[in-house]
mmCIF file of C-alpha atoms in Angstrom:
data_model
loop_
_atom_site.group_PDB
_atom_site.id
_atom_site.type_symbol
_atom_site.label_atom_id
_atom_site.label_comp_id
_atom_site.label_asym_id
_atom_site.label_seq_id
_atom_site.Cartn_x
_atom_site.Cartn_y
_atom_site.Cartn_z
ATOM 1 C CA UNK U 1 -14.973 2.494 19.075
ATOM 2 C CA UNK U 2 -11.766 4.296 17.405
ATOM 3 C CA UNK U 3 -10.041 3.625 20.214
ATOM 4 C CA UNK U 4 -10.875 0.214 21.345
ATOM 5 C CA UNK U 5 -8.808 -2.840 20.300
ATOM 6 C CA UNK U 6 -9.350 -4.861 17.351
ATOM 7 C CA UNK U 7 -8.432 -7.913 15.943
ATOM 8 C CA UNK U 8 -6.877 -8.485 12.359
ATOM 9 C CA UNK U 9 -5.851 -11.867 11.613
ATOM 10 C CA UNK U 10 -2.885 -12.694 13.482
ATOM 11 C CA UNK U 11 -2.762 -9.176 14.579
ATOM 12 C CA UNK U 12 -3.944 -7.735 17.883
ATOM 13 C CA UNK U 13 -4.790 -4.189 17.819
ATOM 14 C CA UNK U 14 -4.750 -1.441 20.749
ATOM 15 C CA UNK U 15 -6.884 0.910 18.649
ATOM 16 C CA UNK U 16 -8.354 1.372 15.248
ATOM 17 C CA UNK U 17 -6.190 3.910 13.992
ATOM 18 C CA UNK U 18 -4.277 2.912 11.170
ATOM 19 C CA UNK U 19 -1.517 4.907 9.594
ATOM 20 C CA UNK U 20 -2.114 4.375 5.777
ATOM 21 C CA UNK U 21 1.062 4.155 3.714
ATOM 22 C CA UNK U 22 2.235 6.893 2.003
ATOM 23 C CA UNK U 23 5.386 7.253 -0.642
ATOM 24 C CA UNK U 24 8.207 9.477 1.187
ATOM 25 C CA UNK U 25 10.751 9.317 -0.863
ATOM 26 C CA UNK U 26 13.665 9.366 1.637
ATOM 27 C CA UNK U 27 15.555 5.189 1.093
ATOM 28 C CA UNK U 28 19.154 5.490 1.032
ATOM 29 C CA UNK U 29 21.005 3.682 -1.083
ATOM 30 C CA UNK U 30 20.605 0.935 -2.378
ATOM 31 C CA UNK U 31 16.831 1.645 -1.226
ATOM 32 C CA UNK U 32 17.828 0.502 2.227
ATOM 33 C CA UNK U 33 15.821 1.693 4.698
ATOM 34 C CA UNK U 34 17.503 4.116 6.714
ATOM 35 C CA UNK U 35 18.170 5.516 10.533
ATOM 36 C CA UNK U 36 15.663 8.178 9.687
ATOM 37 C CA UNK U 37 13.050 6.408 8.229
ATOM 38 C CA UNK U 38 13.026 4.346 11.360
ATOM 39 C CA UNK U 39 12.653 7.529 13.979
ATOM 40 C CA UNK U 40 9.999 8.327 11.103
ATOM 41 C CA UNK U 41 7.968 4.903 11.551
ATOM 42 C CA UNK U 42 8.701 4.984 15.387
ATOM 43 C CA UNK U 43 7.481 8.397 15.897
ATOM 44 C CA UNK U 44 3.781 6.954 14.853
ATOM 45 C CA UNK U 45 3.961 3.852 17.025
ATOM 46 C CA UNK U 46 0.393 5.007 18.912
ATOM 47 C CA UNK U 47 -1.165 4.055 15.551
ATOM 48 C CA UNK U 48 -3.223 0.692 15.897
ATOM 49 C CA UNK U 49 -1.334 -0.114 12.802
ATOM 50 C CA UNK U 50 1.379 1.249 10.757
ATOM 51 C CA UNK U 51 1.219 0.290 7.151
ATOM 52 C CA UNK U 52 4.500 1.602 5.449
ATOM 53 C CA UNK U 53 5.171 2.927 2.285
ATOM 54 C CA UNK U 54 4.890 0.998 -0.812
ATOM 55 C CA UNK U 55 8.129 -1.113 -0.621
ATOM 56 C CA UNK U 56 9.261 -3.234 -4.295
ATOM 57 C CA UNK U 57 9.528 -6.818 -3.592
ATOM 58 C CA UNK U 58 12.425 -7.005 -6.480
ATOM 59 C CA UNK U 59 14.231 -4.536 -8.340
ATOM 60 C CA UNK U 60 12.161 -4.765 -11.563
ATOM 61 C CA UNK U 61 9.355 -3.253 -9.445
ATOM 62 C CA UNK U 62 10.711 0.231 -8.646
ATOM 63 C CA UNK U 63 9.588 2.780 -10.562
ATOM 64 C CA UNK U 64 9.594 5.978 -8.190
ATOM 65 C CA UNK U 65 12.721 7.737 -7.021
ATOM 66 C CA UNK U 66 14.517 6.230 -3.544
ATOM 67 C CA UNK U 67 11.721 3.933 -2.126
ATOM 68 C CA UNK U 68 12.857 1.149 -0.256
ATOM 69 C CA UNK U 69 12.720 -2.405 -1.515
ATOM 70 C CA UNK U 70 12.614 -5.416 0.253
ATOM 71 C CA UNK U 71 15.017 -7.958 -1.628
ATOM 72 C CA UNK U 72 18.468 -7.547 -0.510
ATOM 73 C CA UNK U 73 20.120 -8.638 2.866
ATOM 74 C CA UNK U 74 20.945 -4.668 3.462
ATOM 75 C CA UNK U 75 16.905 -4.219 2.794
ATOM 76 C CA UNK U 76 16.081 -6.668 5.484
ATOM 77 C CA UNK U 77 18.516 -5.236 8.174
ATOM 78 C CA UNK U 78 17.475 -1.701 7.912
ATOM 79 C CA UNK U 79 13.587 -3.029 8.019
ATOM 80 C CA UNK U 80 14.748 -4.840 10.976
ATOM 81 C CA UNK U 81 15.648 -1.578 12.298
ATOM 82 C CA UNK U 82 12.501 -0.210 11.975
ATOM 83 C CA UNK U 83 10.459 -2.857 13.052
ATOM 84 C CA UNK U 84 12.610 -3.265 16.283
ATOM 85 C CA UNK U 85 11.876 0.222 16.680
ATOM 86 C CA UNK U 86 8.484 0.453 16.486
ATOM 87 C CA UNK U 87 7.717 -2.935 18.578
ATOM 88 C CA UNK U 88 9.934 -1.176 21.472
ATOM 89 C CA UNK U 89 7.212 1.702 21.805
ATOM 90 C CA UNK U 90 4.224 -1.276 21.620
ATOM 91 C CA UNK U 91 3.375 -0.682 18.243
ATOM 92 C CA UNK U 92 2.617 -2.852 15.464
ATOM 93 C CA UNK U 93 3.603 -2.815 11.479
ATOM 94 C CA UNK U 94 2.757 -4.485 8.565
ATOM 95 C CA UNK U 95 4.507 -3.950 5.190
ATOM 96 C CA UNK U 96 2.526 -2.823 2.180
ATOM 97 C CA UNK U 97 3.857 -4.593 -1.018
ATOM 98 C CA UNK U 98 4.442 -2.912 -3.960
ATOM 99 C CA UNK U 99 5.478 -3.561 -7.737
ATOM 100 C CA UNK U 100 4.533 -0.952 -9.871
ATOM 101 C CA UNK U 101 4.674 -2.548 -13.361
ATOM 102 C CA UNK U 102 4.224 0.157 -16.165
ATOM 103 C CA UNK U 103 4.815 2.545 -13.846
ATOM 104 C CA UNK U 104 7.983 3.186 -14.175
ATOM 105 C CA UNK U 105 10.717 6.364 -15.041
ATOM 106 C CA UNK U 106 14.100 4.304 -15.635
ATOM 107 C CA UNK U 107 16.016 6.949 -14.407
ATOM 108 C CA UNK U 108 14.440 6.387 -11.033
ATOM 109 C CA UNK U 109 15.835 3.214 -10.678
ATOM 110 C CA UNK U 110 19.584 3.893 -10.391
ATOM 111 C CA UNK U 111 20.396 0.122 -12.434
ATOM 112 C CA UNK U 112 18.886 -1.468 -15.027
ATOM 113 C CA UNK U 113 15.924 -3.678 -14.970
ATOM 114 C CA UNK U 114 13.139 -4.649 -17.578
ATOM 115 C CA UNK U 115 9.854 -2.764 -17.224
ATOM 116 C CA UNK U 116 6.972 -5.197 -17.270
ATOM 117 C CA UNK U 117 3.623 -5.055 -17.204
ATOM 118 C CA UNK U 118 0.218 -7.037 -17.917
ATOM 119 C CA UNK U 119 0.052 -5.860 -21.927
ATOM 120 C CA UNK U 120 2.559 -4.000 -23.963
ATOM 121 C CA UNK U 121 0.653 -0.807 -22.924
ATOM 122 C CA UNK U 122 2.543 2.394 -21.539
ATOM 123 C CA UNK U 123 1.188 4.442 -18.831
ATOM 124 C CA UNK U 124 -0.622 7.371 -19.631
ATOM 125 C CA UNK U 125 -0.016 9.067 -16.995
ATOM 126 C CA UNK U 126 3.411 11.145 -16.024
ATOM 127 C CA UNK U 127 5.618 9.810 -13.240
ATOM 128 C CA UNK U 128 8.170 12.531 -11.603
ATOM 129 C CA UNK U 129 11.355 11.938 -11.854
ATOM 130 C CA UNK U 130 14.436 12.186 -10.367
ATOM 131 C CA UNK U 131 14.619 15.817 -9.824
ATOM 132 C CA UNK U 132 10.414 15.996 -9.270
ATOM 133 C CA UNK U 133 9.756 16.996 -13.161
ATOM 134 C CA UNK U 134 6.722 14.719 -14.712
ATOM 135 C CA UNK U 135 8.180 12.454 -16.590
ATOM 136 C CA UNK U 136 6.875 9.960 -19.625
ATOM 137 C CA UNK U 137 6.822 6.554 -18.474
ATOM 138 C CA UNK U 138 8.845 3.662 -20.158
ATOM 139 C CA UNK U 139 7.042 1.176 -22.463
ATOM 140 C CA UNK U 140 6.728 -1.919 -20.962
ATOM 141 C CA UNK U 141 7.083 -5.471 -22.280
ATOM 142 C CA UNK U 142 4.054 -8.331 -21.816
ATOM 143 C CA UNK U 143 4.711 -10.141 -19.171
ATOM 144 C CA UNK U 144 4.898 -13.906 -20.166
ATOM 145 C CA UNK U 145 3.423 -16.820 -17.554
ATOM 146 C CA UNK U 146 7.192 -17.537 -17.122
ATOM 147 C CA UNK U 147 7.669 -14.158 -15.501
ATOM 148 C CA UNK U 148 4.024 -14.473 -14.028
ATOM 149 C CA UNK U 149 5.489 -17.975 -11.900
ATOM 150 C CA UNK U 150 8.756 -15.952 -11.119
ATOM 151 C CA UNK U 151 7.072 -12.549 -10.002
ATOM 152 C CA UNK U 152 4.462 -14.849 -8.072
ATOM 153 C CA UNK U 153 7.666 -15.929 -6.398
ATOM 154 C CA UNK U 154 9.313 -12.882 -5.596
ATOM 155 C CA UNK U 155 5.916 -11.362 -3.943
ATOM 156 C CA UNK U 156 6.518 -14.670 -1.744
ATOM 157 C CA UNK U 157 9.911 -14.496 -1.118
ATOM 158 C CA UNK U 158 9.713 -10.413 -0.102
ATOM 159 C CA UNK U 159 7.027 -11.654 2.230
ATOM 160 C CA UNK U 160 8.940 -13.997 4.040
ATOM 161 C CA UNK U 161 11.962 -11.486 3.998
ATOM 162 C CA UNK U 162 9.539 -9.118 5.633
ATOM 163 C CA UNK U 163 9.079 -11.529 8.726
ATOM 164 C CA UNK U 164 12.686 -12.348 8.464
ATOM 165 C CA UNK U 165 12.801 -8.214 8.912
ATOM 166 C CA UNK U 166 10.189 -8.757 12.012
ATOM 167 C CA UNK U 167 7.721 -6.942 10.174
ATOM 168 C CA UNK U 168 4.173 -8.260 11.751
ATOM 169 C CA UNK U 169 2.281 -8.582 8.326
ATOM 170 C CA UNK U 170 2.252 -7.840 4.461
ATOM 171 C CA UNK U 171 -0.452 -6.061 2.552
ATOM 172 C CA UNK U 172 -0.630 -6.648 -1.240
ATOM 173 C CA UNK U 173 -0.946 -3.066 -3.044
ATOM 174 C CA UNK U 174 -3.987 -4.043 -5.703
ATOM 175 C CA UNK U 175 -4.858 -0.026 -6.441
ATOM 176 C CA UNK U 176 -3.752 2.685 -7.438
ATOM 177 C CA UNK U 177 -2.427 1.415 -11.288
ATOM 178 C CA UNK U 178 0.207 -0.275 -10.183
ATOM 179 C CA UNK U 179 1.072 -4.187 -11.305
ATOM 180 C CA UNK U 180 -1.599 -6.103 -9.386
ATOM 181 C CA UNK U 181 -4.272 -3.433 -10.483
ATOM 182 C CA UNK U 182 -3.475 -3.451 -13.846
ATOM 183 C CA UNK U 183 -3.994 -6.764 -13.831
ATOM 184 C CA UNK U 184 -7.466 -6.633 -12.678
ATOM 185 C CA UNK U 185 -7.810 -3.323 -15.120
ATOM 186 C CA UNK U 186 -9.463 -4.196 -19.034
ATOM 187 C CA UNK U 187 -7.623 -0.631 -19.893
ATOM 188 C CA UNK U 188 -4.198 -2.341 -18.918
ATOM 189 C CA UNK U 189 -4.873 -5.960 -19.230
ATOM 190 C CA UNK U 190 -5.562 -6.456 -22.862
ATOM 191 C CA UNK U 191 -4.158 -9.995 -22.576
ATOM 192 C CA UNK U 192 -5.980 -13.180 -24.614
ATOM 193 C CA UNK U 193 -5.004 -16.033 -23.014
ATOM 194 C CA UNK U 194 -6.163 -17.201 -19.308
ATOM 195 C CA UNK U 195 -4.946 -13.984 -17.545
ATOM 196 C CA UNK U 196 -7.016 -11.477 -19.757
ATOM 197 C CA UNK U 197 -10.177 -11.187 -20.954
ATOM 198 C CA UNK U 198 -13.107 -11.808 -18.369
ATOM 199 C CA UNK U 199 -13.127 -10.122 -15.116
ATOM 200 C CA UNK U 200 -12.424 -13.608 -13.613
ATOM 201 C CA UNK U 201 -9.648 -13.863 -16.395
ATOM 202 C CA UNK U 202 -7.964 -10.806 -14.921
ATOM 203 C CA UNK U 203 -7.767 -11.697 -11.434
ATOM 204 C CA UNK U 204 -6.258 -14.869 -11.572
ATOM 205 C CA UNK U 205 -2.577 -13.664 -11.205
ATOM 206 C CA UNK U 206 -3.876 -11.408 -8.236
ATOM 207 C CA UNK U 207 -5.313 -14.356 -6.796
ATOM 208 C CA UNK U 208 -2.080 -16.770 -7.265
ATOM 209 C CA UNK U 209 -0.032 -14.331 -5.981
ATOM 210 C CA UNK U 210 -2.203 -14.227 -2.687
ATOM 211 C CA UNK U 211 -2.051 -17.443 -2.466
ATOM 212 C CA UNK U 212 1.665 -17.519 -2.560
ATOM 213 C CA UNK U 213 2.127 -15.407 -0.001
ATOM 214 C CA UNK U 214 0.003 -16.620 2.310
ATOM 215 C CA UNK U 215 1.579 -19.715 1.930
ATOM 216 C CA UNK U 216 4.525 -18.408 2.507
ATOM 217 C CA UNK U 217 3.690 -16.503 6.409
ATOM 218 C CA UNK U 218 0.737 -17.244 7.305
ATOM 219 C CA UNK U 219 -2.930 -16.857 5.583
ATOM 220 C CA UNK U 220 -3.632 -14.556 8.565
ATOM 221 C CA UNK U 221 -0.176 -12.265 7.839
ATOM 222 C CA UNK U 222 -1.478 -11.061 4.858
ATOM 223 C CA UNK U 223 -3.901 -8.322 3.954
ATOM 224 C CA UNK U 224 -4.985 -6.342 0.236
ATOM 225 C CA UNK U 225 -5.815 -2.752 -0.656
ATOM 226 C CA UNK U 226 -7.871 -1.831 -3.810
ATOM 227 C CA UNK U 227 -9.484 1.393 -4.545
ATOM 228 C CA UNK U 228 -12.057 1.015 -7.138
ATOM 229 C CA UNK U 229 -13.229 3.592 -9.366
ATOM 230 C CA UNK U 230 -9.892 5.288 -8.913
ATOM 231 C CA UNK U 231 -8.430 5.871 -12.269
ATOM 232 C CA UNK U 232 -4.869 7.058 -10.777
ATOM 233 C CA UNK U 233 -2.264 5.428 -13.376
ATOM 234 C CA UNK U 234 -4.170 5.048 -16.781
ATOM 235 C CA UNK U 235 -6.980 2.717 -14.531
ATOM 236 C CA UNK U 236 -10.542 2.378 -16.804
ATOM 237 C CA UNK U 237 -12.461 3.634 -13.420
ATOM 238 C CA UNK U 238 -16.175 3.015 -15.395
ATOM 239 C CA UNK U 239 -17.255 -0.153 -13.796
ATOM 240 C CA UNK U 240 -15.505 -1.073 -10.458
ATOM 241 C CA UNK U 241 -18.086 -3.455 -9.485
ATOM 242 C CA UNK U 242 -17.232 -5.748 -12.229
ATOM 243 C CA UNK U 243 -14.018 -5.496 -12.324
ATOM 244 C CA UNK U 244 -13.783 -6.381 -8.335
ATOM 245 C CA UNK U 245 -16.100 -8.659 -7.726
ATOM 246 C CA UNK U 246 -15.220 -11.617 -9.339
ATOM 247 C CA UNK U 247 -11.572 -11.039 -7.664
ATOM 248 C CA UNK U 248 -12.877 -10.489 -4.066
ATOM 249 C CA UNK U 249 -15.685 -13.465 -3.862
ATOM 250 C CA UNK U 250 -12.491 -15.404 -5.502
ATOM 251 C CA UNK U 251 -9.709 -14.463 -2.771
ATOM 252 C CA UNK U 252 -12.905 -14.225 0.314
ATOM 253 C CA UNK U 253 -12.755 -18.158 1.250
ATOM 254 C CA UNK U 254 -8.562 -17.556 2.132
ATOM 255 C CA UNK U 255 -8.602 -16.217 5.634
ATOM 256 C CA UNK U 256 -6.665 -12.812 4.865
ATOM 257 C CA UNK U 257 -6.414 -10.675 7.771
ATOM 258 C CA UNK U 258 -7.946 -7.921 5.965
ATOM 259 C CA UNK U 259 -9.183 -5.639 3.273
ATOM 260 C CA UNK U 260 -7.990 -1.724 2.788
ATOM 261 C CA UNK U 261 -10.131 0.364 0.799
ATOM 262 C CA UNK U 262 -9.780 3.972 -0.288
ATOM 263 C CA UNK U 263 -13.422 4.720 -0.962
ATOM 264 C CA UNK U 264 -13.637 6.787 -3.865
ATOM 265 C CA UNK U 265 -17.101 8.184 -2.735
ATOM 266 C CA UNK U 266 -18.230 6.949 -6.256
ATOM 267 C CA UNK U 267 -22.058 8.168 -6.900
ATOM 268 C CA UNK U 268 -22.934 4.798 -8.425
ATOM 269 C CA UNK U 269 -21.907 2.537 -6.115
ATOM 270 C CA UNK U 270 -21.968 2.426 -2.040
ATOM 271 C CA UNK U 271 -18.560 0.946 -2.140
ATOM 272 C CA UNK U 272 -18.553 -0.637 1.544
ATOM 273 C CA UNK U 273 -21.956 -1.984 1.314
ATOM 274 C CA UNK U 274 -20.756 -2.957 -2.242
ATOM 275 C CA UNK U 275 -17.353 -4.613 -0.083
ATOM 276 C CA UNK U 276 -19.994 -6.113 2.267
ATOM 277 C CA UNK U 277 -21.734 -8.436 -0.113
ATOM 278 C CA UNK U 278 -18.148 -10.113 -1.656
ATOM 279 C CA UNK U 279 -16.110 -10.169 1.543
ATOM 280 C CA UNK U 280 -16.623 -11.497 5.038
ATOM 281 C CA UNK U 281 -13.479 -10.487 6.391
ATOM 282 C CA UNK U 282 -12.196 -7.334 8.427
ATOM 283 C CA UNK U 283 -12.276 -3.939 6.407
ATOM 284 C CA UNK U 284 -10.116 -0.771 6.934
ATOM 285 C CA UNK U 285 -11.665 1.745 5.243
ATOM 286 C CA UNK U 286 -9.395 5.393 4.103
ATOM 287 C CA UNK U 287 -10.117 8.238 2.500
ATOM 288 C CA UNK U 288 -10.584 12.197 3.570
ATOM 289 C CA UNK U 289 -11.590 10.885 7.145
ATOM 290 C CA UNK U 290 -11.938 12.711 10.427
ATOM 291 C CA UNK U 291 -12.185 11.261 14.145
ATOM 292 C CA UNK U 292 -16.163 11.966 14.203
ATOM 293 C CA UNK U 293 -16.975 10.533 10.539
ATOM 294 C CA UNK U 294 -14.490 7.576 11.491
ATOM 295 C CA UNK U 295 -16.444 6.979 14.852
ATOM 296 C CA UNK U 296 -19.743 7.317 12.667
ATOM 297 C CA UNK U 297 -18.425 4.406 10.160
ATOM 298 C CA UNK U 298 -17.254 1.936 13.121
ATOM 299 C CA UNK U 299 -20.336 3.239 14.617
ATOM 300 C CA UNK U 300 -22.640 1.898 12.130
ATOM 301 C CA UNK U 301 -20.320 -1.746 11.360
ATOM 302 C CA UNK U 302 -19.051 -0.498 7.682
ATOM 303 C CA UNK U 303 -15.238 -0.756 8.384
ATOM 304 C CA UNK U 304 -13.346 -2.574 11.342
ATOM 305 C CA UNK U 305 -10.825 0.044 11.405
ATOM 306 C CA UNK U 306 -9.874 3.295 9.679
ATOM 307 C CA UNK U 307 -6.725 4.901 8.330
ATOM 308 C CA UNK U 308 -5.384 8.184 7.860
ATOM 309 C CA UNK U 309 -2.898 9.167 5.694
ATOM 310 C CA UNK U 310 -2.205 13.154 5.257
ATOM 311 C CA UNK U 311 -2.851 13.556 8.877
ATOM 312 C CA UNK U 312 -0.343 11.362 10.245
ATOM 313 C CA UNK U 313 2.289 12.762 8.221
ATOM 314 C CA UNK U 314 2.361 16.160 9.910
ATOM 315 C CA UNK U 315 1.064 14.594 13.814
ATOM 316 C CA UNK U 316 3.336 11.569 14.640
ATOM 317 C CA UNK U 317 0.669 10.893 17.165
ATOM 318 C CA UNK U 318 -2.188 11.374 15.888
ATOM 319 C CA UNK U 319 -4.388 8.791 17.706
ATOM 320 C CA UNK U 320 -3.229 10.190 21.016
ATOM 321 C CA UNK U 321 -4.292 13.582 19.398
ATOM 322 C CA UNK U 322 -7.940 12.137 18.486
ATOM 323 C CA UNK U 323 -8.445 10.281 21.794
ATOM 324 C CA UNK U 324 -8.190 13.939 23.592
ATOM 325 C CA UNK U 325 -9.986 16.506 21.304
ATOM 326 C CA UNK U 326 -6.780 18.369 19.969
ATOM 327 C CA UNK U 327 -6.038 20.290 17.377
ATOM 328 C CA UNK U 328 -4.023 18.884 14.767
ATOM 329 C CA UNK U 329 -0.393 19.975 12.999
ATOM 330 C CA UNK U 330 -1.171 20.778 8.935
ATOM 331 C CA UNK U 331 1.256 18.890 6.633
ATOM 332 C CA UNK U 332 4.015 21.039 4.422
ATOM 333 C CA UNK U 333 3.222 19.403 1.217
ATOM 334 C CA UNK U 334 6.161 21.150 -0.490
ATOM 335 C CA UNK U 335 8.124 18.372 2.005
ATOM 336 C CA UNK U 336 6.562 15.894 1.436
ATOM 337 C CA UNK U 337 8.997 13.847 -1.465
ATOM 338 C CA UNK U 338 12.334 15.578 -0.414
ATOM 339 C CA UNK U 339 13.679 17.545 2.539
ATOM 340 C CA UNK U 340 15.016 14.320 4.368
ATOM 341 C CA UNK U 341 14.260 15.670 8.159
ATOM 342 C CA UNK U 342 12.072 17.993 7.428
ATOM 343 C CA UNK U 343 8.703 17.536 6.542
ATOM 344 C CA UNK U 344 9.373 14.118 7.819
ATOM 345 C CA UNK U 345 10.647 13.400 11.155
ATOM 346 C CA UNK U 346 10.498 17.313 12.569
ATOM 347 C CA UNK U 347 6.710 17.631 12.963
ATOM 348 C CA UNK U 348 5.761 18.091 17.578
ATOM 349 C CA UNK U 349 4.251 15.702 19.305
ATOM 350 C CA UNK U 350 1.192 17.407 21.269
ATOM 351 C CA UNK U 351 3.384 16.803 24.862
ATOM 352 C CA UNK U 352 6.208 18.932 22.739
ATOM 353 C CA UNK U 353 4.340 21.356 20.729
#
């Protein structure tokens, strides 16, 4: 089944091999997407999907060093780049959205921006900085539901400038600690009025941000990721199930195209059979997956589609590599956040290796 087409939302799929999205670290400036970022993305157009790096729908969401953003008529151009690129070798990409909140070193940035998040709460965890070195995060300030209706519209707005870009969808980034999680988080959300408190509480902005953008491309443009139990960014990771239920069984009834998980392999919870009861919608499932154990989950219906991350960063065509039994290119990791070409775009294809 790994290589048979598939069908999310509006998108039509030549395989299930999805290229997860993965920080790089290599925007130019301004965080425009640049020349080589597009051979990057183009290099991996046998993918069923590409879902790119985490991209800031507005400056006030960038808190890592040179990742793109999505928000200025330069970003645009340079996505259009890459999306040109990548629908000239048949392939397919969808832009993952990402604001990360509290999660922020200022001296990332490059300009200055307010750092806001759910709850006057910094993140616990270090952030590298310019130069790689772990870094204390900035305290943020509580977001108010003034900046909650402007944010809302800046996730829609970066959607549509997405399109505008030709990009083919968006997914929402709801893991990994950043704004949207920490949101649905009680360790980051310590809010009292109608965004904090109960589980249902918590998810509401999630939910109206959704909502916004798939009002503003297309129900069927849009897709989430979450990653419960994962307590990456300062996340409480001790009960995913109730912090995800109530905000899946509210955002199920939409139409998205689909739902991204990185399974934790939690020993409490099953988390696709768990993904199973609250949503009825296609599932692409990640995490420390091979061709066989992928085959096994499609096998058995617990995920539409699969993604790999690590792997595609050192074999640019990694599903062609899968569909004929060969051995696979190990990533440098020491490349993997600077080194521009290499590390990034210098990996062989098998037909040049």
């Amino acid at each position: 089944m790994l290589f048979s087409p598939v069908t999310l939302g509006a998108l039509n799929l030549r395989n299930r091999v999805i290229m997860a999205p993965m920080t790089r670290d290599r925007a130019g400036p301004g965080d425009v997407p640049t020349a080589l970022m597009a051979q990057y993305y183009t290099q991996r157009a046998g993918a069923g999907l590409i879902v790119t790096e985490g991209v800031q729908p507005t400056p006030e969401g960038k808190g890592y060093w040179r990742t793109p953003g999505i928000h200025s008529a330069e970003q645009i151009a340079g996505w259009a780049t890459v999306a040109d690129a990548v629908h000239a070798r048949g392939g397919l990409i969808a832009m993952q959205l990402m604001h990360c909140g509290r999660v922020v070193v200022p001296a990332n940035r490059g300009f200055d921006a307010d750092v806001i998040a759910p709850s006057a709460v910094a993140c616990p965890d270090k952030v590298p900085g310019p130069d790689g070195t772990p870094t204390e995060t900035a305290l943020p300030r509580a977001m108010t539901e003034a900046d909650m209706a402007r944010v809302t519209q800046e996730y829609a707005q970066a959607a549509r400038n997405a399109r505008m870009a030709g990009i083919d969808a968006v997914e929402l980034h709801c893991a990994s600690g950043y704004l949207i999680n920490q949101f649905l988080n009680p360790a980051s959300n310590q809010r009292t009025d109608q965004y904090g408190g109960s589980a249902e509480n918590r998810a509401r902005f999630p939910v109206q941000v959704l909502a916004a953008m798939a009002e503003a491309i297309g129900v069927d443009r849009v897709g989430l990721r979450i990653s419960p139990g994962n307590p990456y960014n300062g996340m409480d990771p001790s009960d995913p199930a109730a912090t995800f239920g109530p905000f899946l069984d509210a955002v199920n009834g939409m139409g998205l195209a689909f739902l991204h998980v990185v399974d934790m392999g939690l020993p409490d919870l099953d988390t696709l059979a768990f993904l199973r009861a609250h949503w009825s919608g296609p599932i692409i499932t990640n995490n420390m997956l091979k061709a066989d154990s992928a085959e096994e989950l499609l096998q058995a219906g617990r995920a539409e589609a699969v993604s790999f991350g690590r792997a595609y960063i050192a074999n640019p065509d990694l599903a062609e590599r899968m569909q004929a039994g060969a051995p696979l290119n190990k990533p440098d990791y020491a490349l993997l956040y600077t080194g521009e070409e290499r590390g990034f775009t210098d990996y062989p294809a098998l037909d040049a290796a």
